[in-house]
Coordinates of C-alpha atoms and ligand atoms in Angstrom, one line a residue:
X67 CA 118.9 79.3 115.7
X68 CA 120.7 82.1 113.7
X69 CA 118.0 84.3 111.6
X70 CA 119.0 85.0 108.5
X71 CA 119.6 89.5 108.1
X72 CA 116.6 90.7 106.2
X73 CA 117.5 94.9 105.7
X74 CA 114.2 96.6 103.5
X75 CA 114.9 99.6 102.2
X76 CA 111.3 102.0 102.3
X77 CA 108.6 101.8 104.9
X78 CA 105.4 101.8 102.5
X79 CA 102.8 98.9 102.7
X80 CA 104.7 96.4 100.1
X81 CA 107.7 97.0 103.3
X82 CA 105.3 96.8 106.1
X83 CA 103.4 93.7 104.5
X84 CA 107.1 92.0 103.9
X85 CA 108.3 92.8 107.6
X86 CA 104.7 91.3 108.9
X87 CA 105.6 87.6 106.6
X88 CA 109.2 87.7 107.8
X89 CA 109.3 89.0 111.5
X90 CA 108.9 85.4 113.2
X91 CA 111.7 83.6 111.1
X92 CA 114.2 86.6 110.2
X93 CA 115.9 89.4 112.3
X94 CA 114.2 92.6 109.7
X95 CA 115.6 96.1 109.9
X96 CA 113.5 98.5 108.0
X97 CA 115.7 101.6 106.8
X98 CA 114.0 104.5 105.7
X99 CA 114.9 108.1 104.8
X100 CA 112.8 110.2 106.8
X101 CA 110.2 108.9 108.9
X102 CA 108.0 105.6 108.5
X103 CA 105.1 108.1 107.8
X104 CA 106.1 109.6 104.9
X105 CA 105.2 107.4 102.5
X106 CA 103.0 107.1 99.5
X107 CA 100.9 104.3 100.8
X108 CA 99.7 105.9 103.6
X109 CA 98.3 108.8 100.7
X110 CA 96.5 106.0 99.1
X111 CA 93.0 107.1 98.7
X112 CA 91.3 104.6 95.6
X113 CA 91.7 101.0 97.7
X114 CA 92.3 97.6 96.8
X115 CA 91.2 96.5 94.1
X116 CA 90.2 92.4 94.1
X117 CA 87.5 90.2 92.7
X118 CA 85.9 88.9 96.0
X119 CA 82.3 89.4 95.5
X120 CA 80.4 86.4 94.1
X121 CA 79.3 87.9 91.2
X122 CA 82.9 88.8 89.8
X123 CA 86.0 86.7 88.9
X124 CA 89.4 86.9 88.7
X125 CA 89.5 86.2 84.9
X126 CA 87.4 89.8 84.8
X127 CA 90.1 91.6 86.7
X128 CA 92.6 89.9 84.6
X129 CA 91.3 91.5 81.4
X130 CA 90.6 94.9 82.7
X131 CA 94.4 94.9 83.8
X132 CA 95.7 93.8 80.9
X133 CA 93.1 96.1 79.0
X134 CA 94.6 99.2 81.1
X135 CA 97.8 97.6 80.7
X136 CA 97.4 97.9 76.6
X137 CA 98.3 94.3 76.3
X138 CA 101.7 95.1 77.6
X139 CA 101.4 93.4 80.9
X140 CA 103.0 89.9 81.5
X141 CA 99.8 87.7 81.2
X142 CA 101.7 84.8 84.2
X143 CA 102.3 87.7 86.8
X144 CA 98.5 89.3 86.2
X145 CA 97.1 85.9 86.5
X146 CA 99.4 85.2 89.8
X147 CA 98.2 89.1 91.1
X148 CA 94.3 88.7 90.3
X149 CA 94.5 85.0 91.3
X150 CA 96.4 85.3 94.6
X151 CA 94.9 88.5 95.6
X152 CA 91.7 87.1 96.1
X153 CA 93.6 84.8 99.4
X154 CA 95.4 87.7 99.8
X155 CA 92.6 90.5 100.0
X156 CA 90.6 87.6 102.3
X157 CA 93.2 87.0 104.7
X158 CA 93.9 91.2 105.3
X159 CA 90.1 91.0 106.3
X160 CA 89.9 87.9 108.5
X161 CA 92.9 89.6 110.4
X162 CA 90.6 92.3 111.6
X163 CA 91.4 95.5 108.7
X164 CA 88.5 97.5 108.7
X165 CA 87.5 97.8 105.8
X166 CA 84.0 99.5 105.2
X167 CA 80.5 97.8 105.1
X168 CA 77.4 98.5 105.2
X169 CA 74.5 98.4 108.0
X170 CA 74.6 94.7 107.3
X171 CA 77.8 94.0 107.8
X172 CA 78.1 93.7 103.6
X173 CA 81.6 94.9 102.3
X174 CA 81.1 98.5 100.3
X175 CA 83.0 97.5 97.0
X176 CA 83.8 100.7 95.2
X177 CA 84.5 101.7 91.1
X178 CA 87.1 102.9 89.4
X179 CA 88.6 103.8 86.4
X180 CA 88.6 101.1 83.7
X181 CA 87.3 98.0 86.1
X182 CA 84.3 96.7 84.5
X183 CA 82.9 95.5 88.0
X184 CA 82.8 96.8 91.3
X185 CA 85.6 95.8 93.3
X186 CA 87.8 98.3 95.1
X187 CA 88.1 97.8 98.7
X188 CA 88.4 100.6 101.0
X189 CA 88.8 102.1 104.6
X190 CA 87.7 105.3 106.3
X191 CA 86.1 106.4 102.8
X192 CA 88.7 107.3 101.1
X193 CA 91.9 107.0 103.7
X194 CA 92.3 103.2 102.9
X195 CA 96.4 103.7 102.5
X196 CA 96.1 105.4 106.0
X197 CA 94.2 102.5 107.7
X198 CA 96.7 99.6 105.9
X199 CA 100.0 101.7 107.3
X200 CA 98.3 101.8 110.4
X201 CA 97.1 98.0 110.4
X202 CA 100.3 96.5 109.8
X203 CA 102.3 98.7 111.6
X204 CA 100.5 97.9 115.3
X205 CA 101.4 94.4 114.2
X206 CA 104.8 94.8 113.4
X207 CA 106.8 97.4 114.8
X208 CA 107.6 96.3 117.9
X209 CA 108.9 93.1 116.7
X210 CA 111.1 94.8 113.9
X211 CA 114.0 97.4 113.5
X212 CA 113.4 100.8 112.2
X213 CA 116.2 103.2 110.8
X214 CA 114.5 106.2 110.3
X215 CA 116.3 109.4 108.3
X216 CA 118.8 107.2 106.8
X217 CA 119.0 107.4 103.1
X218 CA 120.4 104.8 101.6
X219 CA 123.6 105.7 99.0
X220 CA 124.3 102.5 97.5
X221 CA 124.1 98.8 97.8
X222 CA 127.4 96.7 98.2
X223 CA 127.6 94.5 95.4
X224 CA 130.6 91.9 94.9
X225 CA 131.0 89.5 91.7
X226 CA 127.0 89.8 91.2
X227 CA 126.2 89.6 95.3
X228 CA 124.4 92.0 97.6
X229 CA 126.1 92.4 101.4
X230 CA 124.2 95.1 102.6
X231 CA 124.0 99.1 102.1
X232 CA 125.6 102.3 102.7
X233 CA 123.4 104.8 104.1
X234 CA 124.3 108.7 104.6
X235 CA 122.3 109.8 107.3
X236 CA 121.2 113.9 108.6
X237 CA 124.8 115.0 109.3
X238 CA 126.1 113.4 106.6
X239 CA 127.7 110.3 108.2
X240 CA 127.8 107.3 106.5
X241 CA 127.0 104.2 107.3
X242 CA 127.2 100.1 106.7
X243 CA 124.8 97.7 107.1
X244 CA 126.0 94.1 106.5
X245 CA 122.4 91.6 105.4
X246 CA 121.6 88.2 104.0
X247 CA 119.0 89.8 102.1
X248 CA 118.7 93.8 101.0
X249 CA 115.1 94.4 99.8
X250 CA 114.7 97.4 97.8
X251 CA 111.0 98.7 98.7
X252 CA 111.5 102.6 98.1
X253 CA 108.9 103.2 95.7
X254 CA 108.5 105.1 92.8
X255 CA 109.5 108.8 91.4
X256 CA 106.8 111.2 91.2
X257 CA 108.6 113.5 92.9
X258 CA 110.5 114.1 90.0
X259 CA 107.6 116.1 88.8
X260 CA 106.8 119.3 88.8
X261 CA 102.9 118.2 89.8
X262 CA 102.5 114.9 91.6
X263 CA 100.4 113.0 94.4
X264 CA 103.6 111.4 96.0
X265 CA 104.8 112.2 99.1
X266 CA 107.9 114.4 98.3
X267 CA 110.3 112.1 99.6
X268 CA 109.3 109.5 96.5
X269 CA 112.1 110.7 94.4
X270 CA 113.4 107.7 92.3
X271 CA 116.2 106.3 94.9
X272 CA 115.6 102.7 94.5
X273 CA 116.1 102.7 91.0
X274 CA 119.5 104.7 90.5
X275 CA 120.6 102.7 93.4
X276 CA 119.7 99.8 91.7
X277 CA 121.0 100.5 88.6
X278 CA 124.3 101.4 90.0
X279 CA 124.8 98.2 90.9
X280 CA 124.2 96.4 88.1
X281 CA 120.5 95.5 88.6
X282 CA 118.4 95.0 85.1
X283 CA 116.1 98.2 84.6
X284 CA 113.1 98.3 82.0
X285 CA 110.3 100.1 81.1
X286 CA 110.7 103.5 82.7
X287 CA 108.9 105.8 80.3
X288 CA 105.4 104.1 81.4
X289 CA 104.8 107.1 84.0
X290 CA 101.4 107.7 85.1
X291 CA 99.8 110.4 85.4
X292 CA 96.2 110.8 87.5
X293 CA 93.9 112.7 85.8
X294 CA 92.6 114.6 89.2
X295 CA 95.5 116.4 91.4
X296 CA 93.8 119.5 92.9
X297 CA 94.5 122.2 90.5
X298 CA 95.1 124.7 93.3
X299 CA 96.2 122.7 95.5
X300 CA 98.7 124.9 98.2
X301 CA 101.5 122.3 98.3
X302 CA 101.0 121.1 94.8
X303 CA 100.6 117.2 95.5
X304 CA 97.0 117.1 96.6
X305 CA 95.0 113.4 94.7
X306 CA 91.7 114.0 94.0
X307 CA 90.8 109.7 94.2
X308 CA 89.1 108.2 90.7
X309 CA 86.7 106.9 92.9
X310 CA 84.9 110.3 93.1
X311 CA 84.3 109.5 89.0
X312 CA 83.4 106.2 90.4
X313 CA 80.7 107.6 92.3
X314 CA 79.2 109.8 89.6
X315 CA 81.2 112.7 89.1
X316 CA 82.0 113.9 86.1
X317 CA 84.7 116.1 84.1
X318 CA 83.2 119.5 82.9
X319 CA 85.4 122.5 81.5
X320 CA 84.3 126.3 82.3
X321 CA 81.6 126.7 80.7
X322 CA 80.1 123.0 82.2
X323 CA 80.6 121.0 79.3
X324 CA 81.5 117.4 79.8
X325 CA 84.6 116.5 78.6
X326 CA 84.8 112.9 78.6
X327 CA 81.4 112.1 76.0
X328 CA 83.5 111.7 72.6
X329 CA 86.6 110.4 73.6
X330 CA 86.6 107.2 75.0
X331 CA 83.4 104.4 75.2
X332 CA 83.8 104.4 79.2
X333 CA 84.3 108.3 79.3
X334 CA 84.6 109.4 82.7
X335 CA 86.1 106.2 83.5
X336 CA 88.2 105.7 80.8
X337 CA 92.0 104.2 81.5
X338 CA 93.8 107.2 83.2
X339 CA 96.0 108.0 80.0
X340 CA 93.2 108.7 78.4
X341 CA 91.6 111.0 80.8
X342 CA 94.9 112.5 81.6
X343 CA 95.5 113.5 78.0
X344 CA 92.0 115.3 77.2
X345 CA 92.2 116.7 80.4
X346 CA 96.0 118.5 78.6
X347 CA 93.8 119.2 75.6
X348 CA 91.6 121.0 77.3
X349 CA 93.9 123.1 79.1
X350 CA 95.9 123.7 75.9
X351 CA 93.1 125.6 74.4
X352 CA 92.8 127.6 77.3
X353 CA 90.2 125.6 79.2
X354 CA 90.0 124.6 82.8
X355 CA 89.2 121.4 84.1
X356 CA 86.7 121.0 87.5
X357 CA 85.7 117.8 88.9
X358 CA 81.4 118.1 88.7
X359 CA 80.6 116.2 92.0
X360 CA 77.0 118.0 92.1
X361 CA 75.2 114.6 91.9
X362 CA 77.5 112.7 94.9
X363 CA 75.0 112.8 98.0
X364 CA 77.3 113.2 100.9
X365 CA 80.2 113.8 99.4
X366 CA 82.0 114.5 102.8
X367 CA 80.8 111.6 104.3
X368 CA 81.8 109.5 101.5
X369 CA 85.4 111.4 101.0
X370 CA 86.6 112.9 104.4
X371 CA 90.2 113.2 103.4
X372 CA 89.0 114.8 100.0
X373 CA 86.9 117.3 102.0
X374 CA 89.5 117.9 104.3
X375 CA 92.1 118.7 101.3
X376 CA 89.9 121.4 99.3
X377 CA 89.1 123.1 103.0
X378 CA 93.0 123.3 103.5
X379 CA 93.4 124.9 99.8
X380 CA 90.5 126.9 100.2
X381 CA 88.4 125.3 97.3
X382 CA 84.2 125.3 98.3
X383 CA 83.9 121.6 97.4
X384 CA 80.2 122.8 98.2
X385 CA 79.7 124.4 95.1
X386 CA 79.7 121.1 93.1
X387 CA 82.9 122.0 91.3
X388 CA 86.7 121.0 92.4
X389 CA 89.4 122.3 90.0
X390 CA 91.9 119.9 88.7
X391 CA 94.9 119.3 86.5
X392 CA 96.8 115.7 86.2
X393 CA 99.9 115.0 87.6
X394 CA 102.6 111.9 88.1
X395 CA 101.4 109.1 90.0
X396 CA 103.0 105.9 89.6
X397 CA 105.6 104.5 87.4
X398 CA 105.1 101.3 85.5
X399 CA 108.8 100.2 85.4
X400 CA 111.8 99.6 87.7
X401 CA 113.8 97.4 88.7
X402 CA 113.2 94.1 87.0
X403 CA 112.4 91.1 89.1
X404 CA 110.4 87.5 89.0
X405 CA 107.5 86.5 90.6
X406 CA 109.5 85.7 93.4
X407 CA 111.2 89.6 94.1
X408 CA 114.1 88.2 92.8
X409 CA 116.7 91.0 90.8
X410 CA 119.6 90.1 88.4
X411 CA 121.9 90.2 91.7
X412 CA 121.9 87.3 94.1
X413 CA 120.8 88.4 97.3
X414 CA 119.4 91.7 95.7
X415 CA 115.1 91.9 95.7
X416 CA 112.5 94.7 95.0
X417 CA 109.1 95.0 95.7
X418 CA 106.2 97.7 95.3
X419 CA 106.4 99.7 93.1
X420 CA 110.0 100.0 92.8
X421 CA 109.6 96.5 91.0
X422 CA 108.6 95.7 87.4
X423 CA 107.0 92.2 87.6
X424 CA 105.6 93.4 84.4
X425 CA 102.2 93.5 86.1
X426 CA 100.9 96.4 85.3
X427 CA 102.1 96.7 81.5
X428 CA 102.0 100.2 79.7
X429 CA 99.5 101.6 82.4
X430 CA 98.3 100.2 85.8
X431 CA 94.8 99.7 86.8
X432 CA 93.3 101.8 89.4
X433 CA 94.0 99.8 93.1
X434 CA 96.5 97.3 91.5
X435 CA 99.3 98.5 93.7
X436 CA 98.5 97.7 97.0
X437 CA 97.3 95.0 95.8
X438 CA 100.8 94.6 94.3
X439 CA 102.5 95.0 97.4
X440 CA 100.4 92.5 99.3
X441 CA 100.8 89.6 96.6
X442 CA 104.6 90.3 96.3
X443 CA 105.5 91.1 99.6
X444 CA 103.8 87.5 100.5
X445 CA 105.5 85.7 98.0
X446 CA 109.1 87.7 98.3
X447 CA 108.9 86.3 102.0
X448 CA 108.3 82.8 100.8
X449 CA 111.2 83.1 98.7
X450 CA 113.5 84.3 101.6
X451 CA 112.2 81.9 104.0
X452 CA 113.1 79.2 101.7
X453 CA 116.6 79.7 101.8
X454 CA 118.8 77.3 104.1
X455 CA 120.6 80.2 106.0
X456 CA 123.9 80.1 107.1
X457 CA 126.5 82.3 108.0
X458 CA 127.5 83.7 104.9
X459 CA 131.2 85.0 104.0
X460 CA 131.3 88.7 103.7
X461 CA 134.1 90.2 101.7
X462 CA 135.7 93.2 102.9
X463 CA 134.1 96.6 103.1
X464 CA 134.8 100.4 104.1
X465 CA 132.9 103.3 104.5
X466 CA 133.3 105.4 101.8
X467 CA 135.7 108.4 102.8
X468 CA 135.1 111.4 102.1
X469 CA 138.0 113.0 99.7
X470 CA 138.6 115.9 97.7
X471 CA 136.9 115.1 93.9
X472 CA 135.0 116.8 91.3
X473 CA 133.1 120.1 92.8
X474 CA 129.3 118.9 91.8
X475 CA 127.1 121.4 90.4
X476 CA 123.7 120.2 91.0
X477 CA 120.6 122.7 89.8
X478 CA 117.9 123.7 91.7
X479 CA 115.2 120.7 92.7
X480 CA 112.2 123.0 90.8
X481 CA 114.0 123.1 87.6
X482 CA 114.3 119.3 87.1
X483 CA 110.6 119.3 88.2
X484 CA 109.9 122.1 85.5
X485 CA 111.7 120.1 83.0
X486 CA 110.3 116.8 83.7
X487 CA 107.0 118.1 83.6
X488 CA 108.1 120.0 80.2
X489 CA 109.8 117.5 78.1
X490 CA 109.3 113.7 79.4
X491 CA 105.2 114.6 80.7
X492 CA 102.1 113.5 79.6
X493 CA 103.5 114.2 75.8
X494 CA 106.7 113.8 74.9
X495 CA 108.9 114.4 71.5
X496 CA 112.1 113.5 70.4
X497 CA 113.0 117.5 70.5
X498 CA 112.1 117.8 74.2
X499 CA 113.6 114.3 75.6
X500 CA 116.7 115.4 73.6
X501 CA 117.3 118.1 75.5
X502 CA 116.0 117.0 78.3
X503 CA 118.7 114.0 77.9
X504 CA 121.4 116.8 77.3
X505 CA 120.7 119.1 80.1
X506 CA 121.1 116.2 82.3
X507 CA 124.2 114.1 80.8
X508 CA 125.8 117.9 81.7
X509 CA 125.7 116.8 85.2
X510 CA 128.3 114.3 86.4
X511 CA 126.0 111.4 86.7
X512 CA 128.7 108.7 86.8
X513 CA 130.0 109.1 90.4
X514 CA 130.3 106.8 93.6
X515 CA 129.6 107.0 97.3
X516 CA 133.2 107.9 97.5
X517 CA 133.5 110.3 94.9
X518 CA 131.0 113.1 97.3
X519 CA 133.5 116.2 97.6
X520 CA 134.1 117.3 101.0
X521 CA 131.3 119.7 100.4
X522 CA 128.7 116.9 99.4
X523 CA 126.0 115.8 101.5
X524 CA 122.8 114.1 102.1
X525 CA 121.1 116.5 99.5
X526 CA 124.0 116.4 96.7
X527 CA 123.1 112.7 97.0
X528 CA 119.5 113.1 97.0
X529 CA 119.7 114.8 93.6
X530 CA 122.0 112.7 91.9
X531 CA 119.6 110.1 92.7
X532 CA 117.2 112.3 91.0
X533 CA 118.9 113.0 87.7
X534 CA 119.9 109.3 87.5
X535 CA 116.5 108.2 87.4
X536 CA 115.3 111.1 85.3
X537 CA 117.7 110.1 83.1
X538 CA 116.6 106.6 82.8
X539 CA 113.3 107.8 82.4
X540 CA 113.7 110.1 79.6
X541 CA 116.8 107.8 77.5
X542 CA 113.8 105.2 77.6
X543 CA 111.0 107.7 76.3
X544 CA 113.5 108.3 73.8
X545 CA 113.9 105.0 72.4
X546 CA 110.2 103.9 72.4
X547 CA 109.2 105.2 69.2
X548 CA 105.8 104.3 69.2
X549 CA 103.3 105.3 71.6
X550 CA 101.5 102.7 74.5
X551 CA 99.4 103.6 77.0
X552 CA 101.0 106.1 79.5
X553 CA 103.9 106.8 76.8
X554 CA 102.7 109.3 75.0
X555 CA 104.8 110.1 71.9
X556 CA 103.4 113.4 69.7
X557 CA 105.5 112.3 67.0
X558 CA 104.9 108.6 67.1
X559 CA 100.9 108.9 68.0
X560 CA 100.1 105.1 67.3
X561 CA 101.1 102.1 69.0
X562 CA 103.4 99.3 66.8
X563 CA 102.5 95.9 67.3
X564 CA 105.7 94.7 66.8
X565 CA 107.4 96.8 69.9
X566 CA 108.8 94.6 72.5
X567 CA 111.3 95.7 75.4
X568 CA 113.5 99.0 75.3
X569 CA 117.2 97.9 76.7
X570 CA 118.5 100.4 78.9
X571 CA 122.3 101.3 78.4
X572 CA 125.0 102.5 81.0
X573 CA 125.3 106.1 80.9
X574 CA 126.1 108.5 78.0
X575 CA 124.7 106.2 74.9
X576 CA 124.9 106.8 71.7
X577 CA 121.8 107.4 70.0
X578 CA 122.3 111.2 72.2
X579 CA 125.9 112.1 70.5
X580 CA 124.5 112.9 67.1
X581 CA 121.6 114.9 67.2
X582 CA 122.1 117.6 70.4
X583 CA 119.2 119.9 71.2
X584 CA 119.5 122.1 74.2
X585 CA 117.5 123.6 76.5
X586 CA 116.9 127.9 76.2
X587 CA 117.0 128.6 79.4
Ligands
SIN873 C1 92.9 107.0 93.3 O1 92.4 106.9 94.4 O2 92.4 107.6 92.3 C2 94.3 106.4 93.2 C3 94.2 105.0 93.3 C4 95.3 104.3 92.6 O3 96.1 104.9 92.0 O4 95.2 103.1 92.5

């Protein structure tokens, strides 16, 4: 029998966890544009976060999500994520993860951030991302195909229809891939940041791919940042997992003093926008910010990669104190889909966190997203399976040719970083995401695969993927004028009950042509 095409785009868990439902009924190709290590998932640190012990329930979960979430999140996906994920959570275990216990054989559930029970399941300590990559990839890869260093330009989209993708790969050659099904799985876009815990490669492609073909886009000023990145970190992307705070440690500034006690009932643990924003005030007065792990007994033992990371930077985790500083973790938005992974565009899916189910609202709770990936990814494969597949009529496509066009001038990767960080960060204004909006509608944003000069390449593409999806992130900032969660707004500090959904709008809209601020370079 003919199998129908699966291609997924992105090789993190919410790919792997997909390609492990599908493998025995579909031919899967996974496409990815480095390697299948480089991936965010594999960084994961926290766990998975599920309510499986007996004295917990999903209706607990539920409310700490939505309480994280600041009543943003779609109430019928959370219930479908902290429902299912139980199954979910208990099936990854029955098929041999190995997640840690204790001497009797008792799963260790950990704490986090804003989870009013213990229920974070982990591996290795604090290498849980590690171990799932590494689970489902022994059971899949030989049974899959894997495009490795193939980024993916843009999807090929007819009257509302996917037919596949057109990748650019390391010599800048493109390439087409016909598919029944294209699954966008790339993740999210802290990369885009000048200070992040994503794997560099994480730089928003899914959703300027998506959006370039016509795929409904919401929510993409709810960027998250985690309170604890190494603050000297050597490469500038090193997490410093909540569930060190979930073990007792505690924020202090220079002089020792706890920086949590007044600002939030569950202080050290408070929702991550919280933390993340008295952490700022700290350091805008001229304070530094250190992690006081003092009272954590065997901190090594309990956080090996942790350990490993302040050794590499230098930083004597021994002397009870690791520096930190926040920076972007996860965004909130994407590319909207149902409970199924289904897009706008027939054929078209996402999962991961390059979807918004709506799950997570205004601000995800700690060691929702793998959990995410494993829900979705089951149910995106139902979805797929359920299809009667037959051959399918593909209209006519060409590579893109390469032709003479526009000369792009493209700035330099650390600037957008800079700015990012600068004017659509932790707090934002309409001053900075004005000209933050200006300095990058002075880019030609509005191109095609075809339009790359003779001169373009793999990289000019990279970064056009880039400013497309920092623009989306910042024209949406814009219009929220309220604040929620991990939208930050200094000159709209309180949250409006009656703010619903931000629409996003093509390129060059108008609420930027009347007032332009730029940036002083
Ligand atoms: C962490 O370990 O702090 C990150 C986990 C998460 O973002 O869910």
């Amino acid at each position: 029998m003919v199998q129908p095409k699966v291609l997924i785009i992105g090789a993190g868990l919410a790919a792997f966890a997909l390609a492990d439902r599908l493998y025995q009924q579909a031919d899967v190709t996974i496409i990815t544009k480095e390697s299948i290590h480089d991936t965010n998932s594999k960084r994961a640190q926290g766990g998975i976060a599920a309510a499986i012990s007996d004295d917990d329930d999903w209706q607990y979960h539920y409310q700490d999500t939505i309480h994280a979430g600041n009543d943003y999140n779609d109430t019928y996906m959370v219930e479908m994520l902290t429902k299912e994920g139980i199954e979910g959570v208990q099936e990854l275990l029955q098929s041999g993860f190995p997640a840690d216990r204790d001497e009797k054989g008792r799963l260790c559930l950990g704490m986090e951030g804003a989870h009013q029970n213990k229920r974070i399941i982990h591996a290795g300590g604090d290498q849980t991302g590690k171990f799932l990559m590494l689970h489902y990839q022994q059971k899949v890869l030989d049974k899959i195909n894997v495009i490795s260093h193939q980024m993916v330009v843009e999807c090929l989209v007819k009257e509302d229809t996917c037919y596949g993708v057109i990748t650019i790969d390391k010599n800048d050659q493109f390439h087409l891939h016909i598919a029944d099904k294209v699954v966008l799985a790339t993740g999210g876009c802290g990369a885009l940041y000048e200070t992040s815990s994503n794997d560099p490669t994480v730089t928003g492609d899914g959703f300027s791919i998506a959006y370039r073909a016509g795929a409904v886009i919401r929510d993409m000023e709810f960027i998250q940042f985690h309170p604890t990145m190494l603050a000297s970190s050597m490469d500038g992307n090193a997490l410093i997992s909540e569930a060190v705070r979930g073990q007792g440690a505690k924020l202090v500034n220079q002089y020792k003093r706890p920086i949590m006690e007044k600002v939030h009932p569950f202080q050290d643990l408070a929702p991550r926008d919280v933390v993340a924003r008295a952490i700022t005030n700290e350091e805008m007065n001229g304070n530094h910010v250190f992690l006081d792990i003092s009272n954590i007994t065997d901190f090594n033992k309990t956080f090996p990669s942790i350990t490993a990371i302040c050794e590499n930077s230098s930083i004597d985790w021994r002397s009870g104190y690791i520096p930190v500083t926040p920076g972007a973790h996860f965004i909130m938005g994407g590319i909207q889909t149902n409970e199924n992974g289904e897009t706008n565009i027939h054929q078209l899916f996402a999962i991961g966190e390059a979807a918004c189910t709506g799950v997570h609202g205004a601000n995800r709770l700690a060691s929702n997203s793998l959990l995410e990936g494993l829900v979705f990814a089951d149910r995106l494969a139902k979805r797929i399976l359920s299809d009667p597949h037959s051959a399918r009529h593909v209209p006519s496509v060409a590579y893109p040719k390469k032709r003479d066009s526009k000369k792009m001038y493209l700035p330099e990767k650390n600037l957008l970083k800079k700015y990012m960080k600068r004017y659509a960060g932790i707090e934002r204004n309409e001053e900075g995401l004005l000209k933050m909006c200006n300095w990058l509608e002075s880019f030609d944003l509005d191109f095609q695969a075809s339009d790359l000069s003779r001169n373009g390449s793999r990289e000019d593409m990279e970064w056009l993927h880039m400013l497309t999806t920092a623009w989306l992130i910042t024209t949406s900032a814009l219009k929220r004028t309220e604040s929620r969660g991990a939208h930050y707004r200094t000159d709209f500090p309180t949250s409006d009950t009656k703010w619903h959904r931000v629409p996003i709008e093509r390129f060059k809209t108008e609420v930027l042509s009347n007032k332009r601020l730029l940036i002083n370079h």
